[in-house]
């Protein structure tokens, strides 16, 4: 058996720790592939493969089949300057870039609006859902502006982002714990209304990229993100109905804990990966 070769890819389309886990799982299933590591911070996947010519096409097909785009950076035993190589981004046209900016603004903008709505409705689940919107917008924004940055710069930016998102997540958890003692029932009509608009915003974010769907796996990824976010919106809608039905604030609080917990898990993954990337960049 030939010695394993270390290979690096830039992965486009990841916005949460579960995305990185899916990419890693798909790569590990390919025979002859080992030591797979996917960093959501730098958006880089590294892996060891015993027969690159035979195995890599299978890896690429497995990952792109999930809706992510792979751009090969190089082998890990090549010059350290490879860390600063920019992947092939010829598919990122000005029109497509504008569409991505619209998606970022939709996510971040409605996240701010939904935070205001969460206070008006007295809903912790809305507050957690708003956090998810802001997180998606922040991660997409970092991916958009950091295209040409080196590994160390991307890792530092991701580390700051991860800390910021973690603070937001702990803020929601703390607020929810406080509200659980106050036993304040949210206004279900406002709560449901904001959650319904959130579903529409997710649909708009996906529709904006429809004209650019050919030749870019990232568009499929955005559809997947929108679908997952819509599920979270439906959970908030369901919580509003159950709060109204039971005349109890607990369904709202339970959904808030669940969404904020998942968000904190993503923030933890970003911070962990960013720290590892900084160590790797320091060794280069």
CSV table of C-alpha atoms in Angstrom, one decimal:
chain,number,residue,atom,x,y,z
A,1,UNK,CA,0.0,0.0,0.0
A,2,UNK,CA,1.3,3.4,-0.9
A,3,UNK,CA,2.0,6.1,1.7
A,4,UNK,CA,-1.0,8.3,2.5
A,5,UNK,CA,-1.0,11.8,1.0
A,6,UNK,CA,-2.4,14.8,2.9
A,7,UNK,CA,-4.8,16.8,0.8
A,8,UNK,CA,-6.6,20.1,1.5
A,9,UNK,CA,-9.8,21.5,0.2
A,10,UNK,CA,-11.7,24.8,0.6
A,11,UNK,CA,-15.3,23.9,1.4
A,12,UNK,CA,-18.0,26.4,0.3
A,13,UNK,CA,-21.5,26.3,1.9
A,14,UNK,CA,-20.9,25.4,5.6
A,15,UNK,CA,-22.6,27.6,8.2
A,16,UNK,CA,-22.8,25.4,11.3
A,17,UNK,CA,-21.1,22.6,13.1
A,18,UNK,CA,-23.6,20.1,11.8
A,19,UNK,CA,-22.6,21.1,8.2
A,20,UNK,CA,-18.9,20.3,9.0
A,21,UNK,CA,-19.9,17.0,10.6
A,22,UNK,CA,-21.8,16.0,7.4
A,23,UNK,CA,-18.9,16.9,5.2
A,24,UNK,CA,-16.5,15.0,7.5
A,25,UNK,CA,-18.8,12.0,7.6
A,26,UNK,CA,-19.1,11.8,3.8
A,27,UNK,CA,-15.4,11.9,3.3
A,28,UNK,CA,-14.7,9.3,6.0
A,29,UNK,CA,-17.0,6.8,4.2
A,30,UNK,CA,-14.7,6.7,1.2
A,31,UNK,CA,-12.4,3.7,1.3
A,32,UNK,CA,-8.7,4.7,1.6
A,33,UNK,CA,-9.5,8.0,3.4
A,34,UNK,CA,-8.4,8.7,6.9
A,35,UNK,CA,-7.7,11.5,9.5
A,36,UNK,CA,-10.4,13.8,8.1
A,37,UNK,CA,-10.7,17.2,9.7
A,38,UNK,CA,-13.2,19.9,8.7
A,39,UNK,CA,-12.8,23.4,10.1
A,40,UNK,CA,-15.9,25.6,10.0
A,41,UNK,CA,-13.7,28.5,11.0
A,42,UNK,CA,-11.3,28.5,8.0
A,43,UNK,CA,-13.7,26.5,5.8
A,44,UNK,CA,-10.9,24.0,5.1
A,45,UNK,CA,-11.0,20.2,5.0
A,46,UNK,CA,-7.8,18.2,5.4
A,47,UNK,CA,-7.6,14.5,4.9
A,48,UNK,CA,-5.1,11.7,4.3
A,49,UNK,CA,-5.7,9.5,1.2
A,50,UNK,CA,-3.7,6.5,0.1
A,51,UNK,CA,-4.4,6.8,-3.7
A,52,UNK,CA,-5.3,10.4,-4.5
A,53,UNK,CA,-6.0,9.7,-8.2
A,54,UNK,CA,-8.5,7.1,-7.4
A,55,UNK,CA,-10.0,8.3,-4.1
A,56,UNK,CA,-10.3,12.0,-4.5
A,57,UNK,CA,-13.0,12.0,-7.3
A,58,UNK,CA,-15.1,9.8,-5.0
A,59,UNK,CA,-14.6,12.2,-2.1
A,60,UNK,CA,-15.5,15.2,-4.2
A,61,UNK,CA,-18.6,13.5,-5.5
A,62,UNK,CA,-19.7,12.5,-2.0
A,63,UNK,CA,-19.3,16.0,-0.6
A,64,UNK,CA,-20.7,17.9,-3.5
A,65,UNK,CA,-23.7,15.5,-3.5
A,66,UNK,CA,-24.5,17.0,-0.1
A,67,UNK,CA,-24.7,20.5,-1.6
A,68,UNK,CA,-21.2,21.8,-0.8
A,69,UNK,CA,-18.6,23.0,-3.2
A,70,UNK,CA,-15.0,21.8,-3.0
A,71,UNK,CA,-12.0,23.7,-4.3
A,72,UNK,CA,-8.7,21.8,-4.0
A,73,UNK,CA,-5.9,23.9,-2.3
A,74,UNK,CA,-3.1,21.4,-2.5
A,75,UNK,CA,-1.2,18.8,-0.5
A,76,UNK,CA,-0.3,19.4,3.1
A,77,UNK,CA,3.4,18.6,2.4
A,78,UNK,CA,3.7,21.3,-0.1
A,79,UNK,CA,5.1,24.8,0.6
A,80,UNK,CA,3.5,26.6,3.5
A,81,UNK,CA,2.5,29.4,1.1
A,82,UNK,CA,-0.3,27.1,0.0
A,83,UNK,CA,-2.2,28.2,3.1
A,84,UNK,CA,-2.6,31.6,1.4
A,85,UNK,CA,-3.6,30.2,-2.0
A,86,UNK,CA,-7.0,31.4,-3.2
A,87,UNK,CA,-9.3,28.6,-4.5
A,88,UNK,CA,-10.8,28.8,-7.9
A,89,UNK,CA,-13.7,31.2,-7.5
A,90,UNK,CA,-14.5,31.9,-11.1
A,91,UNK,CA,-18.1,31.0,-10.5
A,92,UNK,CA,-18.5,34.0,-8.1
A,93,UNK,CA,-19.7,36.6,-10.6
A,94,UNK,CA,-20.7,40.2,-9.6
A,95,UNK,CA,-24.4,39.2,-9.9
A,96,UNK,CA,-23.9,36.2,-7.7
A,97,UNK,CA,-21.9,38.2,-5.2
A,98,UNK,CA,-24.7,40.8,-5.1
A,99,UNK,CA,-27.2,37.9,-4.4
A,100,UNK,CA,-25.0,36.7,-1.6
A,101,UNK,CA,-24.9,40.1,0.0
A,102,UNK,CA,-28.7,40.2,-0.2
A,103,UNK,CA,-28.9,36.9,1.6
A,104,UNK,CA,-26.5,38.2,4.3
A,105,UNK,CA,-28.6,41.4,4.7
A,106,UNK,CA,-31.9,39.4,4.8
A,107,UNK,CA,-30.5,37.2,7.6
A,108,UNK,CA,-28.8,39.8,9.7
A,109,UNK,CA,-31.5,42.4,9.1
A,110,UNK,CA,-34.4,40.2,10.1
A,111,UNK,CA,-32.4,38.9,13.0
A,112,UNK,CA,-32.3,42.4,14.4
A,113,UNK,CA,-36.0,42.9,13.7
A,114,UNK,CA,-36.9,39.6,15.3
A,115,UNK,CA,-35.0,40.5,18.4
A,116,UNK,CA,-37.1,43.6,18.8
A,117,UNK,CA,-40.2,41.5,18.1
A,118,UNK,CA,-39.1,39.0,20.8
A,119,UNK,CA,-39.2,41.8,23.4
A,120,UNK,CA,-42.5,43.1,22.1
A,121,UNK,CA,-44.0,39.6,22.2
A,122,UNK,CA,-42.2,38.5,25.4
A,123,UNK,CA,-41.0,35.4,23.6
A,124,UNK,CA,-37.7,33.6,24.4
A,125,UNK,CA,-38.2,31.3,21.4
A,126,UNK,CA,-38.3,34.3,19.1
A,127,UNK,CA,-35.2,35.7,20.7
A,128,UNK,CA,-33.3,32.4,20.1
A,129,UNK,CA,-34.6,32.2,16.5
A,130,UNK,CA,-33.3,35.8,16.0
A,131,UNK,CA,-29.9,34.6,17.2
A,132,UNK,CA,-30.0,31.9,14.6
A,133,UNK,CA,-30.7,34.5,11.9
A,134,UNK,CA,-27.8,36.7,13.1
A,135,UNK,CA,-25.5,33.8,13.3
A,136,UNK,CA,-26.3,32.7,9.7
A,137,UNK,CA,-25.8,36.2,8.5
A,138,UNK,CA,-22.5,36.6,10.3
A,139,UNK,CA,-21.0,33.3,9.1
A,140,UNK,CA,-22.1,34.1,5.5
A,141,UNK,CA,-20.6,37.6,5.8
A,142,UNK,CA,-17.3,36.2,7.0
A,143,UNK,CA,-17.2,33.7,4.1
A,144,UNK,CA,-17.9,36.5,1.6
A,145,UNK,CA,-15.3,39.0,2.7
A,146,UNK,CA,-12.6,36.5,3.7
A,147,UNK,CA,-12.3,34.8,0.3
A,148,UNK,CA,-8.7,35.9,-0.4
A,149,UNK,CA,-7.5,35.9,3.2
A,150,UNK,CA,-4.8,33.5,4.5
A,151,UNK,CA,-5.3,30.8,7.0
A,152,UNK,CA,-4.2,32.8,10.1
A,153,UNK,CA,-6.3,35.8,9.1
A,154,UNK,CA,-9.4,33.7,8.6
A,155,UNK,CA,-8.9,31.9,11.9
A,156,UNK,CA,-8.5,35.1,13.9
A,157,UNK,CA,-11.7,36.5,12.3
A,158,UNK,CA,-13.6,33.3,13.0
A,159,UNK,CA,-12.3,33.2,16.6
A,160,UNK,CA,-13.7,36.7,17.2
A,161,UNK,CA,-16.9,35.8,15.5
A,162,UNK,CA,-17.2,32.6,17.6
A,163,UNK,CA,-16.7,34.4,20.9
A,164,UNK,CA,-19.3,37.1,19.9
A,165,UNK,CA,-21.9,34.5,18.9
A,166,UNK,CA,-21.2,32.5,22.1
A,167,UNK,CA,-21.8,35.7,24.2
A,168,UNK,CA,-25.1,36.2,22.3
A,169,UNK,CA,-26.1,32.5,23.0
A,170,UNK,CA,-25.3,32.8,26.7
A,171,UNK,CA,-27.3,36.0,26.8
A,172,UNK,CA,-30.4,34.2,25.4
A,173,UNK,CA,-29.8,31.3,27.9
A,174,UNK,CA,-29.5,33.7,30.8
A,175,UNK,CA,-32.6,35.6,29.7
A,176,UNK,CA,-34.6,32.4,29.3
A,177,UNK,CA,-33.5,31.2,32.8
A,178,UNK,CA,-34.7,34.5,34.3
A,179,UNK,CA,-38.0,34.3,32.4
A,180,UNK,CA,-38.6,30.8,33.6
A,181,UNK,CA,-38.7,32.2,37.2
A,182,UNK,CA,-40.9,35.1,36.2
A,183,UNK,CA,-43.4,32.9,34.5
A,184,UNK,CA,-44.4,35.5,31.9
A,185,UNK,CA,-46.6,34.2,29.1
A,186,UNK,CA,-45.7,35.6,25.7
A,187,UNK,CA,-48.2,37.3,23.3
A,188,UNK,CA,-48.9,34.3,21.1
A,189,UNK,CA,-50.3,36.4,18.2
A,190,UNK,CA,-47.2,38.5,17.9
A,191,UNK,CA,-45.0,35.5,18.5
A,192,UNK,CA,-46.6,33.5,15.7
A,193,UNK,CA,-46.7,36.5,13.4
A,194,UNK,CA,-42.9,37.1,13.6
A,195,UNK,CA,-42.2,33.4,13.2
A,196,UNK,CA,-44.4,33.4,10.1
A,197,UNK,CA,-42.5,36.3,8.6
A,198,UNK,CA,-39.2,34.5,9.5
A,199,UNK,CA,-40.3,31.6,7.3
A,200,UNK,CA,-41.0,34.1,4.4
A,201,UNK,CA,-37.5,35.6,4.9
A,202,UNK,CA,-35.9,32.2,4.7
A,203,UNK,CA,-37.8,31.5,1.5
A,204,UNK,CA,-36.7,34.8,0.0
A,205,UNK,CA,-33.1,34.1,0.9
A,206,UNK,CA,-33.3,30.9,-1.2
A,207,UNK,CA,-35.2,32.5,-4.1
A,208,UNK,CA,-32.7,35.2,-4.5
A,209,UNK,CA,-30.1,32.6,-5.5
A,210,UNK,CA,-32.3,30.7,-8.0
A,211,UNK,CA,-30.9,32.5,-11.0
A,212,UNK,CA,-27.4,31.4,-10.0
A,213,UNK,CA,-28.2,27.7,-9.2
A,214,UNK,CA,-26.4,26.2,-12.2
A,215,UNK,CA,-22.8,25.4,-11.6
A,216,UNK,CA,-22.6,26.4,-8.0
A,217,UNK,CA,-23.1,23.8,-5.3
A,218,UNK,CA,-23.3,26.6,-2.7
A,219,UNK,CA,-26.8,27.5,-3.9
A,220,UNK,CA,-28.0,24.0,-3.0
A,221,UNK,CA,-26.4,24.5,0.4
A,222,UNK,CA,-28.3,27.7,0.9
A,223,UNK,CA,-31.5,25.8,0.1
A,224,UNK,CA,-30.6,23.3,2.8
A,225,UNK,CA,-29.9,26.1,5.3
A,226,UNK,CA,-33.2,27.7,4.5
A,227,UNK,CA,-35.0,24.4,5.0
A,228,UNK,CA,-33.4,23.8,8.4
A,229,UNK,CA,-34.1,27.4,9.5
A,230,UNK,CA,-37.7,27.1,8.3
A,231,UNK,CA,-38.0,24.0,10.6
A,232,UNK,CA,-36.8,26.2,13.5
A,233,UNK,CA,-39.4,28.8,12.5
A,234,UNK,CA,-42.1,26.2,12.5
A,235,UNK,CA,-41.0,25.1,16.0
A,236,UNK,CA,-41.6,28.7,17.2
A,237,UNK,CA,-45.0,28.7,15.5
A,238,UNK,CA,-45.9,25.4,17.1
A,239,UNK,CA,-44.7,26.8,20.5
A,240,UNK,CA,-47.0,29.8,20.0
A,241,UNK,CA,-49.9,27.5,19.4
A,242,UNK,CA,-49.2,25.3,22.4
A,243,UNK,CA,-48.6,28.4,24.7
A,244,UNK,CA,-52.1,29.6,23.6
A,245,UNK,CA,-53.6,26.2,24.0
A,246,UNK,CA,-52.1,25.4,27.4
A,247,UNK,CA,-52.1,29.0,28.7
A,248,UNK,CA,-48.5,28.3,29.8
A,249,UNK,CA,-45.1,30.0,28.9
A,250,UNK,CA,-43.2,26.7,29.2
A,251,UNK,CA,-43.4,25.6,25.5
A,252,UNK,CA,-41.8,29.0,24.5
A,253,UNK,CA,-39.1,28.5,27.1
A,254,UNK,CA,-38.3,24.9,26.0
A,255,UNK,CA,-38.0,25.9,22.3
A,256,UNK,CA,-35.7,28.8,23.3
A,257,UNK,CA,-33.4,26.5,25.3
A,258,UNK,CA,-33.3,24.0,22.5
A,259,UNK,CA,-32.5,26.6,19.7
A,260,UNK,CA,-30.0,28.5,21.9
A,261,UNK,CA,-28.3,25.2,22.9
A,262,UNK,CA,-27.8,24.2,19.3
A,263,UNK,CA,-26.4,27.7,18.5
A,264,UNK,CA,-23.9,27.5,21.4
A,265,UNK,CA,-22.8,24.1,20.0
A,266,UNK,CA,-22.0,25.8,16.7
A,267,UNK,CA,-20.2,28.7,18.4
A,268,UNK,CA,-18.1,26.2,20.4
A,269,UNK,CA,-17.1,24.4,17.1
A,270,UNK,CA,-16.1,27.7,15.5
A,271,UNK,CA,-13.9,28.7,18.5
A,272,UNK,CA,-12.3,25.2,18.7
A,273,UNK,CA,-11.6,25.1,15.0
A,274,UNK,CA,-10.3,28.6,14.9
A,275,UNK,CA,-7.8,27.9,17.7
A,276,UNK,CA,-6.6,24.7,15.9
A,277,UNK,CA,-6.2,26.7,12.7
A,278,UNK,CA,-4.1,29.4,14.5
A,279,UNK,CA,-1.8,26.6,15.8
A,280,UNK,CA,-1.5,25.2,12.3
A,281,UNK,CA,-0.8,28.6,10.8
A,282,UNK,CA,1.9,29.2,13.5
A,283,UNK,CA,3.7,26.0,12.5
A,284,UNK,CA,3.8,27.0,8.8
